Coordinates of C-alpha atoms in Angstrom, one line a residue:
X160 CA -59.6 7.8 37.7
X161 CA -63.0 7.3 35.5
X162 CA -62.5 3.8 35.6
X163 CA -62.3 3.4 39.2
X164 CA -65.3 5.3 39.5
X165 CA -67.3 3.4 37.4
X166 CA -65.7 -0.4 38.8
X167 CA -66.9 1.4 42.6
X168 CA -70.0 2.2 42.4
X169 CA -70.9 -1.2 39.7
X170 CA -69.7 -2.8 42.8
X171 CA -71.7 -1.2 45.4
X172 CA -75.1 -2.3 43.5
X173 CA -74.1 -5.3 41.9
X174 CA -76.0 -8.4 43.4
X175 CA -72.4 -10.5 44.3
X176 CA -71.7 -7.4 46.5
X177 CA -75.5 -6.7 47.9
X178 CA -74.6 -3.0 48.8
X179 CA -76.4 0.0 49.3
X180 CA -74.4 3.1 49.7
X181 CA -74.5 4.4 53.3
X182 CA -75.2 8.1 52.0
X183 CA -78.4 7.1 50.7
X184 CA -80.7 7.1 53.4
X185 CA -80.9 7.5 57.5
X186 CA -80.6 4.4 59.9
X187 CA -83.7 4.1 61.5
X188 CA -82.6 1.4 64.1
X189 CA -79.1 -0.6 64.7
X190 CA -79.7 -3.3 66.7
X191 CA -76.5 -5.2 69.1
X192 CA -73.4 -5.5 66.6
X193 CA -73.8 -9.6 67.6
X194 CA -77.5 -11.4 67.0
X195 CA -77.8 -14.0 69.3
X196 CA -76.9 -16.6 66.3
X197 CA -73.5 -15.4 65.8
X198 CA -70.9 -16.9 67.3
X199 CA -67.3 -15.1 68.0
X200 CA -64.5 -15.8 65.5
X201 CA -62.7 -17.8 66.9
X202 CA -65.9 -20.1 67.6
X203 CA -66.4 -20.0 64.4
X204 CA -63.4 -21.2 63.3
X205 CA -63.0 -23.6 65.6
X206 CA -66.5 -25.3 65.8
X207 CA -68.1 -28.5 64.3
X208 CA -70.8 -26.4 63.7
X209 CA -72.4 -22.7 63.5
X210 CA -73.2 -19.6 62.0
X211 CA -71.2 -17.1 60.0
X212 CA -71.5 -13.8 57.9
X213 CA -69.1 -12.2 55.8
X214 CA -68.2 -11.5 52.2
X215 CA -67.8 -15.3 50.3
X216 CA -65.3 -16.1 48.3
X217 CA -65.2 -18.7 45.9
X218 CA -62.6 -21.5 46.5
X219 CA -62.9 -24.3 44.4
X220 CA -65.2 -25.9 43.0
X221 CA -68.6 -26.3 45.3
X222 CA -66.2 -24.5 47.8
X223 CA -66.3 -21.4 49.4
X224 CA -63.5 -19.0 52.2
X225 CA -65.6 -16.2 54.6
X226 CA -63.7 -14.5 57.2
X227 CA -66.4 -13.9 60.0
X228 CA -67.9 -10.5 60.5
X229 CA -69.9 -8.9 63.3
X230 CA -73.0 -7.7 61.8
X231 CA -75.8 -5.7 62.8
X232 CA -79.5 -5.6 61.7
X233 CA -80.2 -2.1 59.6
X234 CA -83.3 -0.7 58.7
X235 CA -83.3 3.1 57.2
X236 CA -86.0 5.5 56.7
X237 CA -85.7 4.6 52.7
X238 CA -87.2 1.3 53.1
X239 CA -83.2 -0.6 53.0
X240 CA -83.4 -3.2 55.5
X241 CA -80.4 -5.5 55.2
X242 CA -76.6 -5.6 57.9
X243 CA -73.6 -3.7 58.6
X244 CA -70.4 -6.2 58.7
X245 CA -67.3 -5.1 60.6
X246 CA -64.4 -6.7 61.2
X247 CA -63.7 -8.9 64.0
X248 CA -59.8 -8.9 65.4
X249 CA -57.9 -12.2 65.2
X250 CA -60.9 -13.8 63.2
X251 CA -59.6 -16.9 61.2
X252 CA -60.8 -17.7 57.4
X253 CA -63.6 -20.5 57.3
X254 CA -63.4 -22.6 53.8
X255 CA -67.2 -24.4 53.5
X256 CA -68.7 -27.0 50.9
X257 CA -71.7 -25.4 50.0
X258 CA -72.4 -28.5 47.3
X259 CA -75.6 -29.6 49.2
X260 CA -76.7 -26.4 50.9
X261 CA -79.9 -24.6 50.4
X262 CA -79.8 -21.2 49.1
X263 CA -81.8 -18.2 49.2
X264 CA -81.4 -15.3 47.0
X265 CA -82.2 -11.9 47.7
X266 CA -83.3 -11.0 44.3
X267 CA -86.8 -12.4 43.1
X268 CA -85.3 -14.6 40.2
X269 CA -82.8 -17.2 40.4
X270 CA -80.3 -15.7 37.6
X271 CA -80.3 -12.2 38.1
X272 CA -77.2 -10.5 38.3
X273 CA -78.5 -7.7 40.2
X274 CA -81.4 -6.7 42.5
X275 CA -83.1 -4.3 39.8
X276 CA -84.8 -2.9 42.7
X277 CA -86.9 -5.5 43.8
X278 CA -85.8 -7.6 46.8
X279 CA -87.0 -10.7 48.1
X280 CA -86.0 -10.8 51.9
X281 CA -87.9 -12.5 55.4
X282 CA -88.4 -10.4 58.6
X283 CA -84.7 -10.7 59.3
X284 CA -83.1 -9.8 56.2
X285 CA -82.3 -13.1 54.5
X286 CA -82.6 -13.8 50.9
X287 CA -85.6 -16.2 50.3
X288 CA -86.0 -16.7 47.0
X289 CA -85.1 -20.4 46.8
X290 CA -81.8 -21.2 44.9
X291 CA -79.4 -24.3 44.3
X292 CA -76.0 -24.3 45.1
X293 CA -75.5 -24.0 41.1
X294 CA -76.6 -20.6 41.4
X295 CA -74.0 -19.7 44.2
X296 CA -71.4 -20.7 42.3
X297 CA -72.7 -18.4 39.2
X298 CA -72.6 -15.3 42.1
X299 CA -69.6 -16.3 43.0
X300 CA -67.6 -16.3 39.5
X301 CA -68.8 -12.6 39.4
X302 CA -67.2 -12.0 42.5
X303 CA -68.1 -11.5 46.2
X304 CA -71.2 -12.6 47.5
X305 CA -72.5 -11.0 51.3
X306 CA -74.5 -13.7 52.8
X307 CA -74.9 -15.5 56.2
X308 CA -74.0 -19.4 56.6
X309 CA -75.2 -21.8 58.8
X310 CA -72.6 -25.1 58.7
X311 CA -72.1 -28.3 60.2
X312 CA -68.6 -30.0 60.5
X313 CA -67.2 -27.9 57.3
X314 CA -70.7 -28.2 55.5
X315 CA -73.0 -25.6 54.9
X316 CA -76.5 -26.5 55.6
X317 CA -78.0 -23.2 54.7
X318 CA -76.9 -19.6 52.8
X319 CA -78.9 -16.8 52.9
X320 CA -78.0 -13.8 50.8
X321 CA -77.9 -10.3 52.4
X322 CA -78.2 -6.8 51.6
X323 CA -75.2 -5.1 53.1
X324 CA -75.7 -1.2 53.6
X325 CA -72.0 -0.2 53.9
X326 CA -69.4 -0.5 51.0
X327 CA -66.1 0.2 52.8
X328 CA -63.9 3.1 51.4
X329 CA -61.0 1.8 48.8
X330 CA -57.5 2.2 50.2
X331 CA -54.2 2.4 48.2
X332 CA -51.2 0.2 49.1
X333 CA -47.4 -0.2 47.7
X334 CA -46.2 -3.4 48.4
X335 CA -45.7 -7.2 46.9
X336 CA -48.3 -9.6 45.7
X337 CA -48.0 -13.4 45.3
X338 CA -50.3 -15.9 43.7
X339 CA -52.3 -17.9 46.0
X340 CA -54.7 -19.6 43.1
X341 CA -56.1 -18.2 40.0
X342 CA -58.2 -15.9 41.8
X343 CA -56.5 -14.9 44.8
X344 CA -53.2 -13.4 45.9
X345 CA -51.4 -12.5 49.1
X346 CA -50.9 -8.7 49.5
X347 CA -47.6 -7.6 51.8
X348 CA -47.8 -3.8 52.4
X349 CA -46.6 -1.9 55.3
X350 CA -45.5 -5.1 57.4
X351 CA -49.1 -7.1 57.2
X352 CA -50.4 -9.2 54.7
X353 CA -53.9 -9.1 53.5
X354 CA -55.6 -12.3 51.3
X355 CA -57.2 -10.4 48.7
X356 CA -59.8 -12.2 46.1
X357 CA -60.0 -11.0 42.5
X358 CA -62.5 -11.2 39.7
X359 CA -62.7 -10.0 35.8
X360 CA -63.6 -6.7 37.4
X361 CA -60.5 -6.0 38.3
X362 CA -57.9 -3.9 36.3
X363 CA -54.3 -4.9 35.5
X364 CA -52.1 -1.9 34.6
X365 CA -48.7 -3.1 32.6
X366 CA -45.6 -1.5 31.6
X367 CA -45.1 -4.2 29.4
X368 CA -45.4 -3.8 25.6
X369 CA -48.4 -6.0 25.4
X370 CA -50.6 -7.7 27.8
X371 CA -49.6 -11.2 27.7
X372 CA -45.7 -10.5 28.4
X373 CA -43.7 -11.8 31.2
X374 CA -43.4 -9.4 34.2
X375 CA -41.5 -6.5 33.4
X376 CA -40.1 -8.2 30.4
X377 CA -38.6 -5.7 28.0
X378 CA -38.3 -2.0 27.8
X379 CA -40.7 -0.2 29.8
X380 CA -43.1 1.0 27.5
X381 CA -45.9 1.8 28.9
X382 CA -44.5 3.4 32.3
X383 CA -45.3 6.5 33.3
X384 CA -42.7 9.1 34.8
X385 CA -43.2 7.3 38.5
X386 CA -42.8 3.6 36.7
X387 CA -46.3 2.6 36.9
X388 CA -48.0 0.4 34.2
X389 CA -50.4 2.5 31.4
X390 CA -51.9 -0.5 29.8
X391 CA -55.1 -1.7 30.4
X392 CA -55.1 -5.1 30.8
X393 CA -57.7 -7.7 31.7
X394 CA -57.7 -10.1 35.3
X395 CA -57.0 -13.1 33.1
X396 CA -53.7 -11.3 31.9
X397 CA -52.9 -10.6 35.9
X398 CA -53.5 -14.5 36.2
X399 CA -51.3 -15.6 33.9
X400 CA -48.6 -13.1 34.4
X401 CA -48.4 -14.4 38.0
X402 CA -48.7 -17.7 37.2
X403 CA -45.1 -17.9 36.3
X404 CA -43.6 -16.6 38.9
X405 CA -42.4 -18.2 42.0
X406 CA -41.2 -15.3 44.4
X407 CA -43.6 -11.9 44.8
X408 CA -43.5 -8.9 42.7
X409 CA -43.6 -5.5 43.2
X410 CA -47.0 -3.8 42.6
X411 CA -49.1 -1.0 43.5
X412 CA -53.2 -1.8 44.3
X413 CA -56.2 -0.5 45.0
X414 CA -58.3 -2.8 47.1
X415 CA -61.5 -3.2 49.4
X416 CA -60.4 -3.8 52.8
X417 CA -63.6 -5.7 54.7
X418 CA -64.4 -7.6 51.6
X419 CA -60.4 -7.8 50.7
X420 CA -61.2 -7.4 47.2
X421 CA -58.7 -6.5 44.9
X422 CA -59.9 -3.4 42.4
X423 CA -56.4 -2.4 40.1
X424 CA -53.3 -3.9 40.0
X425 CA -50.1 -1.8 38.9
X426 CA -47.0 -3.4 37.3
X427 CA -44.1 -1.3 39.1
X428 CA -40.9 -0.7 36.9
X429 CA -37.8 0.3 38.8
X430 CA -37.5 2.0 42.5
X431 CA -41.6 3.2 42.1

């Protein structure tokens, strides 16, 4: 799998993401898994007002969905200082308007899709190259963004970018997806379901004769022997391929759990 590969590791050092690979240097120190500004998930969820890091989603326009992390502050013997996000149990989804937040960037310009290895971070880690919310939503649109929020009564106040030292390993899954919005779809695998967000990074594999057909309209062309899709499609073609259908389909995925970001999609033909 070249391609998944390559969409990996783009990933792992593309600015929306802020990741460093792990396997790349040595943590010098790892601090309490909860600063004394975060507050527990369900706090978070629950609370007129506080502080929240995770991976951001976009959700609308001047909107944005995080579910809350624990983090920890990371610094390594390469120079990486930045967090480590894990996942909190039972932690609810928080949807903020980031319209008239202030923004700070960890690279040293404004419009840069990625870090090209200069950084511009404070003492603890934060972005602070100063952004607008304009710029957010630009981050967003290439997918997730790792950054910590402070918010008041559904508002954010203030978002700080963050270099995030983990990329979590991809896991495959057999199961159903249904659309949630043009960007977003509900995963059922193994019991659970897992919101997963999805961007023009992600790969669409039909066994359809071309890309814009109708789920598993017509002869299976381009299934292999187990009934998976062959043909590279694009996100936009997984868009509108779900966007005419009302009950889930049968798929096969790769995703990122953590960041629930959906890598490939598999059209699945038959008893696959």
């Amino acid at each position: 799998m070249k391609l998944l590969a390559t969409v990996t590791a783009a990933a792992a050092f593309a600015v929306g993401g802020c990741a460093v690979p792990a396997a790349m240097s040595t943590p010098v120190s790892t601090p309490t898994t909860l600063s004394s500004d975060t507050v527990s998930a369900t706090q978070t969820a629950t609370s007129p007002s506080g502080v929240v890091y995770g991976w951001a989603w976009s959700d609308g326009q001047g909107h944005l969905r995080i579910v809350p992390k624990a983090e920890s502050f990371v610094k390594q013997s390469s120079g990486f200082t930045g967090y480590r996000l894990k996942d909190v149990p039972g932690a609810e989804e928080v949807r903020l308007d980031y319209g008239a937040a202030t923004f700070g960037r960890v690279t040293v310009e404004c419009g840069l899709k990625e870090t090209e290895g200069n950084v511009a971070l404070d003492a603890k880690g934060l972005g602070r190259t100063a952004c607008t919310p304009a710029d957010l939503t630009d981050g967003l649109e290439r997918g997730p963004v790792a950054l910590r929020a402070e918010y008041r009564t559904g508002k954010a106040t203030r978002i700080n970018e963050i270099l995030v030292s983990d990329w979590p390993d991809l896991r495959t899954a057999t199961g159903t997806i249904q659309r949630v919005n043009d960007t977003t779809v509900l995963l059922s695998t193994g019991g659970k379901q897992v919101k997963l967000g999805y961007s023009f990074a992600t790969a669409f594999y039909r066994t359809t004769a071309g890309c814009g057909d109708g789920w598993l309209t017509g002869r299976p062309v381009n299934a292999d022997k187990d009934g998976l899709g062959k043909k590279q499609c694009s996100a936009d073609d997984l868009t509108a391929a779900l966007a005419k259908l009302h009950d889930p389909v049968r798929v096969k995925v790769d995703y990122t759990p953590g960041v629930d970001s959906l890598e490939q999609v598999w059209e699945v033909f038959g008893d696959a």
